[in-house]
Amino acid sequence: MKPKERMAIERQQPDELDVAYRITNFEEVTAGFDEETAVREANRCLQCKKPTCRTGCPINNRIPEFISLLRDGKIEEAYWVIRDKSSLPAVCSRVCPHEFQCEGSCVRGKKGDPVAIGMLERYIVDWMVANGKDLSRQCALPQNKKVAIVGSGPAGMTVAYYLAHEGYPCTIFESLPVDGGMLTVGIPAYRLPRDIIKAEFDALKSCGVTVKNNVTIGKDITLEQLHEEYDAVFTAVGAHDSRKLGIEGEDLDGVLHGVDYLRRVNLGKKLNLGKNVVVVGGGNVAIDVARTALRTGSDKVFILYRRTKAEMPASKAEIDHLEEEGVKIEILAAPIKIHGENGKLTKIECLRMKLGECDTSGRCRPVVIEGSNFMIDADAIIPAISQNVNHLADKGIDFETTNWGTYVVDHETMQTSVDWIFAAGDAVLGPQTAAKAVYQGKVAAESIKRYLEGTDMKEGREVRDLL
Ligand code: SF4
């Protein structure tokens, strides 16, 4: 096919569940491509000599190669090309913000729509599952050194994946009763079906990884105690503590924080927030909260965001889904006080904002319009503005941390200031994407292997800057 013909093919759109139906349940909203659509989309790729898509991908996935194999019908080969760089392709293909990563850097996006790289990756992984292919790699013979992993989210799963395949027995300690950390309790099933996460854990467990649930490090067992039994410890505790708004009335009954709310719903708690729900924030957590509130019975859901829609950090596809489902985005609005009666919230008072000066990245500062106060009636208010790292795991150990509360690590090795402890993911980066956690987990796994073998920690390593 000539480049001109490739350029003439329009980006393929996946099928989606009907809006009226999907807001009644947690079924996956976006369907995968079928074979014909996947090949047509793959044919849009120009197989660039300098593939900028790879540069935009935090794990440097071999994108043109797997797309080319898909075109030729070599799906199994394409899968193993993806696996070379990614420990969690089924997850990343669904939840990564591709528009800000690989697709945001695809050359075809300069004059139209980028190649739907995430959907092509998902097609390959789903094809493997649908055709009963074995997703696990050969496991090496057991080594005599053991590794403890704190947290079963994407970074913890990645370290377990690489070390287990090198033969190191790994035990994951998870404080929740379910596997997957933020993937399971932070992301609703309509974006990431639970059988996808389960399949990843089944593959890990078949390679000798053990998961101990309901164990909180720092409470049930300390890092020092872990070190008595394990030769190295990797901590990826995530960033699960909701950041507060810091306004009057935040302790009233009816105010729930974003990740706490999602955790409770995703762990099966029946929570009806009432008719009117106000969510504060513009990122993916705020969007997930708003869409989950609709699915658990609320009628009117608002999002309050202090800038405009163009500045919202959430992915565009998620914002489109949100609006299709009837959530109203109140832009240029910031909460200043939560009002209540008898200890229960009744309203949220807000101020109108306008955009002021922009910084070098083009992001403009929201500025208050004095005297523009307005009220919104609410049965529940859910701040979802960001998360902090929970440092429970550090008890008794003098870790170096940043002003933001994240772990200080050597980014070339992911080693902390304590030589037998390595850290990665949100605990190092703050709330970030699954792909970045996967990349850092891969770096940490390599470092832990070198540490256990007593070889040089840095020689011949390539480092990507993810911040
Ligand atoms: Fe294909 Fe886009 Fe990557 Fe070029 S940048 S190889 S067109 S996916």
GROMACS .gro file of C-alpha atoms in nm, residues 16-458:
model
  443
   16GLU     CA    1  -1.959   0.162   2.251
   17LEU     CA    2  -2.245   0.058   2.475
   18ASP     CA    3  -2.561   0.261   2.442
   19VAL     CA    4  -2.566   0.546   2.698
   20ALA     CA    5  -2.905   0.469   2.853
   21TYR     CA    6  -2.798   0.109   2.909
   22ARG     CA    7  -2.441   0.163   3.026
   23ILE     CA    8  -2.522   0.404   3.311
   24THR     CA    9  -2.720   0.123   3.474
   25ASN     CA   10  -2.422  -0.108   3.516
   26PHE     CA   11  -2.041  -0.146   3.522
   27GLU     CA   12  -1.997  -0.334   3.192
   28GLU     CA   13  -1.699  -0.229   2.978
   29VAL     CA   14  -1.814   0.072   2.774
   30THR     CA   15  -1.575   0.052   2.479
   31ALA     CA   16  -1.567  -0.264   2.267
   32GLY     CA   17  -1.244  -0.386   2.108
   33PHE     CA   18  -1.177  -0.378   1.733
   34ASP     CA   19  -1.268  -0.682   1.526
   35GLU     CA   20  -1.009  -0.825   1.284
   36GLU     CA   21  -1.117  -0.620   0.984
   37THR     CA   22  -1.120  -0.291   1.176
   38ALA     CA   23  -0.788  -0.367   1.346
   39VAL     CA   24  -0.614  -0.438   1.013
   40ARG     CA   25  -0.765  -0.126   0.855
   41GLU     CA   26  -0.642   0.085   1.146
   42ALA     CA   27  -0.300  -0.083   1.138
   43ASN     CA   28  -0.279   0.011   0.769
   44ARG     CA   29  -0.285   0.379   0.870
   45CYS     CA   30   0.058   0.344   1.030
   46LEU     CA   31   0.339   0.488   0.815
   47GLN     CA   32   0.610   0.269   0.972
   48CYS     CA   33   0.821   0.580   1.036
   49LYS     CA   34   1.200   0.544   1.032
   50LYS     CA   35   1.211   0.755   1.347
   51PRO     CA   36   0.892   0.645   1.523
   52THR     CA   37   0.798   0.934   1.751
   53CYS     CA   38   0.519   0.717   1.899
   54ARG     CA   39   0.789   0.515   2.078
   55THR     CA   40   0.943   0.828   2.224
   56GLY     CA   41   0.605   0.928   2.367
   57CYS     CA   42   0.549   0.588   2.527
   58PRO     CA   43   0.688   0.574   2.884
   59ILE     CA   44   0.797   0.212   2.833
   60ASN     CA   45   0.930   0.267   2.479
   61ASN     CA   46   0.697  -0.002   2.344
   62ARG     CA   47   0.801  -0.140   2.000
   63ILE     CA   48   0.490   0.009   1.840
   64PRO     CA   49   0.566   0.005   1.464
   65GLU     CA   50   0.689  -0.356   1.495
   66PHE     CA   51   0.376  -0.490   1.659
   67ILE     CA   52   0.156  -0.294   1.418
   68SER     CA   53   0.343  -0.439   1.121
   69LEU     CA   54   0.305  -0.795   1.256
   70LEU     CA   55  -0.066  -0.734   1.316
   71ARG     CA   56  -0.105  -0.628   0.951
   72ASP     CA   57   0.058  -0.952   0.843
   73GLY     CA   58  -0.176  -1.155   1.063
   74LYS     CA   59   0.110  -1.261   1.297
   75ILE     CA   60  -0.078  -1.178   1.614
   76GLU     CA   61   0.105  -1.413   1.848
   77GLU     CA   62   0.441  -1.269   1.738
   78ALA     CA   63   0.301  -0.919   1.779
   79TYR     CA   64   0.200  -1.007   2.136
   80TRP     CA   65   0.551  -1.115   2.231
   81VAL     CA   66   0.696  -0.799   2.080
   82ILE     CA   67   0.466  -0.601   2.312
   83ARG     CA   68   0.559  -0.824   2.607
   84ASP     CA   69   0.926  -0.745   2.549
   85LYS     CA   70   0.861  -0.396   2.688
   86SER     CA   71   0.539  -0.426   2.883
   87SER     CA   72   0.448  -0.639   3.183
   88LEU     CA   73   0.081  -0.531   3.167
   89PRO     CA   74  -0.034  -0.482   2.807
   90ALA     CA   75  -0.399  -0.572   2.868
   91VAL     CA   76  -0.415  -0.308   3.140
   92CYS     CA   77  -0.207  -0.035   2.973
   93SER     CA   78  -0.391  -0.070   2.642
   94ARG     CA   79  -0.712   0.014   2.825
   95VAL     CA   80  -0.623   0.271   3.088
   96CYS     CA   81  -0.320   0.463   2.960
   97PRO     CA   82  -0.392   0.820   2.848
   98HIS     CA   83  -0.268   0.742   2.495
   99GLU     CA   84  -0.349   1.090   2.366
  100PHE     CA   85  -0.082   1.232   2.599
  101GLN     CA   86   0.167   0.949   2.537
  102CYS     CA   87   0.218   0.733   2.224
  103GLU     CA   88  -0.075   0.869   2.022
  104GLY     CA   89   0.006   1.224   2.128
  105SER     CA   90   0.347   1.178   1.966
  106CYS     CA   91   0.232   0.990   1.652
  107VAL     CA   92   0.328   1.175   1.336
  108ARG     CA   93  -0.017   1.121   1.186
  109GLY     CA   94  -0.163   1.338   1.459
  110LYS     CA   95   0.006   1.645   1.306
  111LYS     CA   96  -0.247   1.656   1.021
  112GLY     CA   97  -0.545   1.467   1.152
  113ASP     CA   98  -0.599   1.173   1.381
  114PRO     CA   99  -0.310   0.969   1.520
  115VAL     CA  100  -0.302   0.592   1.477
  116ALA     CA  101  -0.522   0.426   1.743
  117ILE     CA  102  -0.221   0.256   1.903
  118GLY     CA  103  -0.397   0.169   2.231
  119MET     CA  104  -0.684  -0.004   2.051
  120LEU     CA  105  -0.440  -0.201   1.832
  121GLU     CA  106  -0.246  -0.318   2.137
  122ARG     CA  107  -0.573  -0.414   2.304
  123TYR     CA  108  -0.683  -0.609   1.993
  124ILE     CA  109  -0.361  -0.816   2.004
  125VAL     CA  110  -0.388  -0.896   2.375
  126ASP     CA  111  -0.761  -0.974   2.359
  127TRP     CA  112  -0.701  -1.198   2.055
  128MET     CA  113  -0.450  -1.400   2.260
  129VAL     CA  114  -0.702  -1.449   2.542
  130ALA     CA  115  -0.993  -1.523   2.307
  131ASN     CA  116  -0.784  -1.785   2.126
  132GLY     CA  117  -0.671  -1.954   2.447
  133LYS     CA  118  -0.302  -1.872   2.401
  134ASP     CA  119  -0.061  -1.914   2.691
  135LEU     CA  120   0.031  -1.565   2.818
  136SER     CA  121   0.301  -1.676   3.059
  137ARG     CA  122   0.669  -1.683   2.975
  138GLN     CA  123   0.905  -1.962   3.065
  139CYS     CA  124   1.001  -1.929   3.435
  140ALA     CA  125   1.368  -1.978   3.527
  141LEU     CA  126   1.481  -2.222   3.796
  142PRO     CA  127   1.435  -2.083   4.151
  143GLN     CA  128   1.720  -1.872   4.284
  144ASN     CA  129   1.802  -1.892   4.653
  145LYS     CA  130   1.736  -1.522   4.723
  146LYS     CA  131   1.387  -1.392   4.790
  147VAL     CA  132   1.217  -1.058   4.731
  148ALA     CA  133   0.931  -0.895   4.922
  149ILE     CA  134   0.707  -0.657   4.728
  150VAL     CA  135   0.484  -0.411   4.910
  151GLY     CA  136   0.175  -0.326   4.705
  152SER     CA  137   0.014  -0.520   4.420
  153GLY     CA  138  -0.050  -0.230   4.181
  154PRO     CA  139   0.117  -0.191   3.840
  155ALA     CA  140   0.468  -0.124   3.977
  156GLY     CA  141   0.452  -0.420   4.220
  157MET     CA  142   0.312  -0.650   3.950
  158THR     CA  143   0.590  -0.546   3.712
  159VAL     CA  144   0.869  -0.617   3.959
  160ALA     CA  145   0.712  -0.955   4.039
  161TYR     CA  146   0.675  -1.032   3.666
  162TYR     CA  147   1.041  -0.969   3.577
  163LEU     CA  148   1.199  -1.115   3.892
  164ALA     CA  149   0.980  -1.425   3.896
  165HIS     CA  150   1.079  -1.498   3.537
  166GLU     CA  151   1.443  -1.473   3.648
  167GLY     CA  152   1.367  -1.737   3.911
  168TYR     CA  153   1.354  -1.514   4.221
  169PRO     CA  154   1.071  -1.617   4.454
  170CYS     CA  155   0.859  -1.307   4.513
  171THR     CA  156   0.592  -1.245   4.775
  172ILE     CA  157   0.358  -0.950   4.730
  173PHE     CA  158   0.210  -0.800   5.047
  174GLU     CA  159  -0.118  -0.621   4.979
  175SER     CA  160  -0.317  -0.432   5.243
  176LEU     CA  161  -0.645  -0.474   5.055
  177PRO     CA  162  -0.849  -0.794   5.035
  178VAL     CA  163  -0.817  -0.787   4.654
  179ASP     CA  164  -0.519  -0.798   4.416
  180GLY     CA  165  -0.422  -0.507   4.191
  181GLY     CA  166  -0.400  -0.203   4.419
  182MET     CA  167  -0.520   0.114   4.248
  183LEU     CA  168  -0.606  -0.079   3.930
  184THR     CA  169  -0.876  -0.270   4.116
  185VAL     CA  170  -1.000  -0.020   4.374
  186GLY     CA  171  -0.929   0.303   4.186
  187ILE     CA  172  -1.040   0.229   3.830
  188PRO     CA  173  -1.406   0.137   3.769
  189ALA     CA  174  -1.476  -0.196   3.600
  190TYR     CA  175  -1.645  -0.022   3.303
  191ARG     CA  176  -1.293   0.099   3.206
  192LEU     CA  177  -1.095  -0.202   3.325
  193PRO     CA  178  -1.289  -0.528   3.361
  194ARG     CA  179  -1.181  -0.733   3.661
  195ASP     CA  180  -1.117  -1.049   3.457
  196ILE     CA  181  -0.835  -0.860   3.281
  197ILE     CA  182  -0.660  -0.795   3.614
  198LYS     CA  183  -0.728  -1.151   3.730
  199ALA     CA  184  -0.568  -1.296   3.414
  200GLU     CA  185  -0.251  -1.097   3.484
  201PHE     CA  186  -0.236  -1.227   3.842
  202ASP     CA  187  -0.307  -1.584   3.734
  203ALA     CA  188  -0.004  -1.562   3.502
  204LEU     CA  189   0.211  -1.424   3.787
  205LYS     CA  190   0.097  -1.690   4.032
  206SER     CA  191   0.165  -1.966   3.779
  207CYS     CA  192   0.525  -1.845   3.782
  208GLY     CA  193   0.556  -1.883   4.160
  209VAL     CA  194   0.453  -1.536   4.282
  210THR     CA  195   0.264  -1.545   4.613
  211VAL     CA  196   0.019  -1.271   4.714
  212LYS     CA  197  -0.062  -1.213   5.081
  213ASN     CA  198  -0.371  -0.996   5.111
  214ASN     CA  199  -0.489  -0.798   5.416
  215VAL     CA  200  -0.133  -0.734   5.535
  216THR     CA  201  -0.049  -0.370   5.601
  217ILE     CA  202   0.320  -0.293   5.620
  218GLY     CA  203   0.393  -0.066   5.913
  219LYS     CA  204   0.093  -0.205   6.103
  220ASP     CA  205   0.092  -0.587   6.072
  221ILE     CA  206   0.462  -0.623   5.991
  222THR     CA  207   0.749  -0.377   5.952
  223LEU     CA  208   0.996  -0.337   5.668
  224GLU     CA  209   1.275  -0.439   5.909
  225GLN     CA  210   1.090  -0.764   5.985
  226LEU     CA  211   1.048  -0.827   5.612
  227HIS     CA  212   1.420  -0.781   5.567
  228GLU     CA  213   1.488  -1.059   5.819
  229GLU     CA  214   1.322  -1.302   5.577
  230TYR     CA  215   1.377  -1.140   5.237
  231ASP     CA  216   1.699  -1.029   5.071
  232ALA     CA  217   1.551  -0.717   4.913
  233VAL     CA  218   1.230  -0.520   4.954
  234PHE     CA  219   1.047  -0.328   4.684
  235THR     CA  220   0.786  -0.080   4.797
  236ALA     CA  221   0.515   0.051   4.568
  237VAL     CA  222   0.252   0.162   4.815
  238GLY     CA  223   0.087   0.396   4.564
  239ALA     CA  224  -0.075   0.729   4.645
  240HIS     CA  225  -0.406   0.643   4.806
  241ASP     CA  226  -0.462   0.932   5.047
  242SER     CA  227  -0.706   1.186   4.907
  243ARG     CA  228  -0.586   1.544   4.920
  244LYS     CA  229  -0.826   1.772   5.108
  245LEU     CA  230  -0.981   2.090   4.967
  246GLY     CA  231  -0.891   2.275   5.285
  247ILE     CA  232  -1.218   2.471   5.302
  248GLU     CA  233  -1.475   2.521   5.578
  249GLY     CA  234  -1.734   2.245   5.605
  250GLU     CA  235  -1.518   1.964   5.464
  251ASP     CA  236  -1.586   1.750   5.772
  252LEU     CA  237  -1.966   1.763   5.731
  253ASP     CA  238  -2.159   1.441   5.679
  254GLY     CA  239  -2.197   1.383   5.302
  255VAL     CA  240  -1.843   1.484   5.208
  256LEU     CA  241  -1.646   1.185   5.083
  257HIS     CA  242  -1.306   1.197   4.920
  258GLY     CA  243  -1.251   1.066   4.566
  259VAL     CA  244  -1.028   0.763   4.604
  260ASP     CA  245  -1.199   0.664   4.932
  261TYR     CA  246  -1.534   0.666   4.754
  262LEU     CA  247  -1.404   0.464   4.457
  263ARG     CA  248  -1.233   0.216   4.692
  264ARG     CA  249  -1.555   0.154   4.882
  265VAL     CA  250  -1.766   0.108   4.568
  266ASN     CA  251  -1.503  -0.111   4.400
  267LEU     CA  252  -1.483  -0.329   4.709
  268GLY     CA  253  -1.855  -0.395   4.673
  269LYS     CA  254  -2.003  -0.150   4.927
  270LYS     CA  255  -2.352  -0.032   4.834
  271LEU     CA  256  -2.331   0.348   4.842
  272ASN     CA  257  -2.603   0.574   4.716
  273LEU     CA  258  -2.487   0.933   4.738
  274GLY     CA  259  -2.835   1.085   4.696
  275LYS     CA  260  -2.982   1.278   4.403
  276ASN     CA  261  -2.739   1.568   4.362
  277VAL     CA  262  -2.368   1.504   4.362
  278VAL     CA  263  -2.089   1.759   4.316
  279VAL     CA  264  -1.743   1.632   4.227
  280VAL     CA  265  -1.447   1.870   4.252
  281GLY     CA  266  -1.153   1.820   4.014
  282GLY     CA  267  -1.064   1.772   3.649
  283GLY     CA  268  -0.851   1.458   3.638
  284ASN     CA  269  -0.939   1.095   3.568
  285VAL     CA  270  -1.027   1.028   3.933
  286ALA     CA  271  -1.290   1.306   3.924
  287ILE     CA  272  -1.434   1.164   3.600
  288ASP     CA  273  -1.437   0.809   3.743
  289VAL     CA  274  -1.614   0.933   4.057
  290ALA     CA  275  -1.880   1.122   3.859
  291ARG     CA  276  -1.954   0.832   3.624
  292THR     CA  277  -1.959   0.586   3.915
  293ALA     CA  278  -2.206   0.809   4.104
  294LEU     CA  279  -2.441   0.795   3.804
  295ARG     CA  280  -2.415   0.417   3.796
  296THR     CA  281  -2.497   0.389   4.167
  297GLY     CA  282  -2.822   0.584   4.138
  298SER     CA  283  -2.754   0.960   4.154
  299ASP     CA  284  -2.963   1.177   3.917
  300LYS     CA  285  -2.770   1.499   3.878
  301VAL     CA  286  -2.394   1.493   3.886
  302PHE     CA  287  -2.182   1.807   3.844
  303ILE     CA  288  -1.810   1.843   3.806
  304LEU     CA  289  -1.658   2.166   3.934
  305TYR     CA  290  -1.332   2.260   3.765
  306ARG     CA  291  -1.143   2.584   3.817
  307ARG     CA  292  -1.001   2.613   3.466
  308THR     CA  293  -1.165   2.537   3.129
  309LYS     CA  294  -1.233   2.199   2.968
  310ALA     CA  295  -0.922   2.239   2.751
  311GLU     CA  296  -0.702   2.233   3.062
  312MET     CA  297  -0.864   1.929   3.224
  313PRO     CA  298  -0.595   1.665   3.283
  314ALA     CA  299  -0.842   1.380   3.217
  315SER     CA  300  -0.829   1.210   2.878
  316LYS     CA  301  -1.059   1.351   2.609
  317ALA     CA  302  -1.234   1.018   2.552
  318GLU     CA  303  -1.324   1.004   2.923
  319ILE     CA  304  -1.455   1.362   2.917
  320ASP     CA  305  -1.666   1.281   2.609
  321HIS     CA  306  -1.809   0.970   2.777
  322LEU     CA  307  -1.886   1.170   3.089
  323GLU     CA  308  -2.080   1.436   2.901
  324GLU     CA  309  -2.265   1.178   2.689
  325GLU     CA  310  -2.379   1.020   3.014
  326GLY     CA  311  -2.527   1.350   3.132
  327VAL     CA  312  -2.270   1.485   3.377
  328LYS     CA  313  -2.248   1.866   3.363
  329ILE     CA  314  -1.906   2.027   3.384
  330GLU     CA  315  -1.915   2.360   3.565
  331ILE     CA  316  -1.594   2.516   3.437
  332LEU     CA  317  -1.411   2.817   3.583
  333ALA     CA  318  -1.561   2.751   3.924
  334ALA     CA  319  -1.389   2.683   4.256
  335PRO     CA  320  -1.547   2.580   4.589
  336ILE     CA  321  -1.490   2.809   4.887
  337LYS     CA  322  -1.722   2.674   5.157
  338ILE     CA  323  -1.948   2.375   5.225
  339HIS     CA  324  -2.271   2.469   5.401
  340GLY     CA  325  -2.476   2.233   5.613
  341GLU     CA  326  -2.754   2.184   5.866
  342ASN     CA  327  -2.741   1.955   6.170
  343GLY     CA  328  -2.400   1.824   6.068
  344LYS     CA  329  -2.511   1.727   5.713
  345LEU     CA  330  -2.405   1.921   5.407
  346THR     CA  331  -2.672   2.101   5.205
  347LYS     CA  332  -2.491   2.327   4.957
  348ILE     CA  333  -2.154   2.414   4.820
  349GLU     CA  334  -2.057   2.777   4.777
  350CYS     CA  335  -1.835   2.856   4.480
  351LEU     CA  336  -1.666   3.147   4.310
  352ARG     CA  337  -1.639   3.210   3.937
  353MET     CA  338  -1.287   3.218   3.800
  354LYS     CA  339  -1.120   3.351   3.487
  355LEU     CA  340  -0.793   3.245   3.330
  356GLY     CA  341  -0.499   3.468   3.410
  357GLU     CA  342  -0.134   3.458   3.309
  358CYS     CA  343  -0.004   3.140   3.149
  359ASP     CA  344   0.322   2.972   3.243
  360THR     CA  345   0.588   2.853   2.997
  361SER     CA  346   0.399   2.526   2.939
  362GLY     CA  347   0.092   2.728   2.831
  363ARG     CA  348  -0.108   2.636   3.141
  364CYS     CA  349  -0.298   2.942   3.264
  365ARG     CA  350  -0.354   3.036   3.626
  366PRO     CA  351  -0.716   3.055   3.745
  367VAL     CA  352  -0.797   3.394   3.898
  368VAL     CA  353  -1.093   3.464   4.127
  369ILE     CA  354  -1.369   3.697   4.007
  370GLU     CA  355  -1.451   3.881   4.329
  371GLY     CA  356  -1.817   3.890   4.431
  372SER     CA  357  -1.916   3.612   4.188
  373ASN     CA  358  -2.031   3.373   4.463
  374PHE     CA  359  -2.295   3.116   4.374
  375MET     CA  360  -2.444   2.806   4.542
  376ILE     CA  361  -2.515   2.452   4.423
  377ASP     CA  362  -2.752   2.226   4.619
  378ALA     CA  363  -2.585   1.894   4.700
  379ASP     CA  364  -2.655   1.567   4.880
  380ALA     CA  365  -2.291   1.463   4.846
  381ILE     CA  366  -1.967   1.641   4.764
  382ILE     CA  367  -1.664   1.447   4.648
  383PRO     CA  368  -1.332   1.628   4.628
  384ALA     CA  369  -1.106   1.446   4.379
  385ILE     CA  370  -0.820   1.690   4.338
  386SER     CA  371  -0.521   1.461   4.389
  387GLN     CA  372  -0.367   1.203   4.621
  388ASN     CA  373  -0.077   1.182   4.862
  389VAL     CA  374   0.152   0.890   4.943
  390ASN     CA  375   0.072   0.692   5.256
  391HIS     CA  376   0.395   0.649   5.451
  392LEU     CA  377   0.271   0.385   5.691
  393ALA     CA  378   0.528   0.145   5.548
  394ASP     CA  379   0.820   0.361   5.663
  395LYS     CA  380   0.775   0.309   6.035
  396GLY     CA  381   1.112   0.273   6.202
  397ILE     CA  382   1.315   0.348   5.890
  398ASP     CA  383   1.467   0.683   5.813
  399PHE     CA  384   1.373   0.729   5.448
  400GLU     CA  385   1.454   1.037   5.247
  401THR     CA  386   1.136   1.192   5.106
  402THR     CA  387   1.058   1.497   4.894
  403ASN     CA  388   0.857   1.803   5.001
  404TRP     CA  389   0.560   1.636   4.827
  405GLY     CA  390   0.596   1.330   5.050
  406THR     CA  391   0.717   1.102   4.770
  407TYR     CA  392   1.022   0.875   4.812
  408VAL     CA  393   1.360   1.004   4.703
  409VAL     CA  394   1.522   0.742   4.478
  410ASP     CA  395   1.813   0.729   4.241
  411HIS     CA  396   1.612   0.738   3.916
  412GLU     CA  397   1.873   0.532   3.738
  413THR     CA  398   1.818   0.241   3.977
  414MET     CA  399   1.503   0.318   4.182
  415GLN     CA  400   1.708   0.245   4.494
  416THR     CA  401   1.608   0.447   4.801
  417SER     CA  402   1.841   0.592   5.061
  418VAL     CA  403   1.831   0.247   5.227
  419ASP     CA  404   2.028   0.009   5.003
  420TRP     CA  405   1.803  -0.300   5.035
  421ILE     CA  406   1.484  -0.101   4.967
  422PHE     CA  407   1.372  -0.001   4.619
  423ALA     CA  408   1.062   0.205   4.534
  424ALA     CA  409   0.864   0.301   4.224
  425GLY     CA  410   0.528   0.409   4.086
  426ASP     CA  411   0.301   0.669   4.242
  427ALA     CA  412   0.496   0.648   4.570
  428VAL     CA  413   0.788   0.805   4.379
  429LEU     CA  414   0.616   1.003   4.103
  430GLY     CA  415   0.296   1.110   4.280
  431PRO     CA  416  -0.031   1.010   4.108
  432GLN     CA  417   0.070   0.911   3.755
  433THR     CA  418  -0.016   0.668   3.477
  434ALA     CA  419   0.006   0.289   3.492
  435ALA     CA  420   0.263   0.291   3.208
  436LYS     CA  421   0.501   0.511   3.408
  437ALA     CA  422   0.468   0.277   3.707
  438VAL     CA  423   0.540  -0.017   3.475
  439TYR     CA  424   0.853   0.153   3.340
  440GLN     CA  425   0.986   0.232   3.686
  441GLY     CA  426   0.899  -0.120   3.805
  442LYS     CA  427   1.105  -0.262   3.520
  443VAL     CA  428   1.403  -0.044   3.614
  444ALA     CA  429   1.364  -0.148   3.979
  445ALA     CA  430   1.346  -0.518   3.887
  446GLU     CA  431   1.674  -0.492   3.695
  447SER     CA  432   1.834  -0.310   3.991
  448ILE     CA  433   1.711  -0.564   4.245
  449LYS     CA  434   1.857  -0.843   4.032
  450ARG     CA  435   2.193  -0.662   4.017
  451TYR     CA  436   2.178  -0.594   4.392
  452LEU     CA  437   2.110  -0.962   4.468
  453GLU     CA  438   2.386  -1.075   4.231
  454GLY     CA  439   2.628  -0.815   4.366
  455THR     CA  440   2.696  -0.668   4.019
  456ASP     CA  441   2.736  -0.301   3.926
  457MET     CA  442   2.407  -0.116   3.972
  458LYS     CA  443   2.450   0.131   3.687
   0.00000   0.00000   0.00000
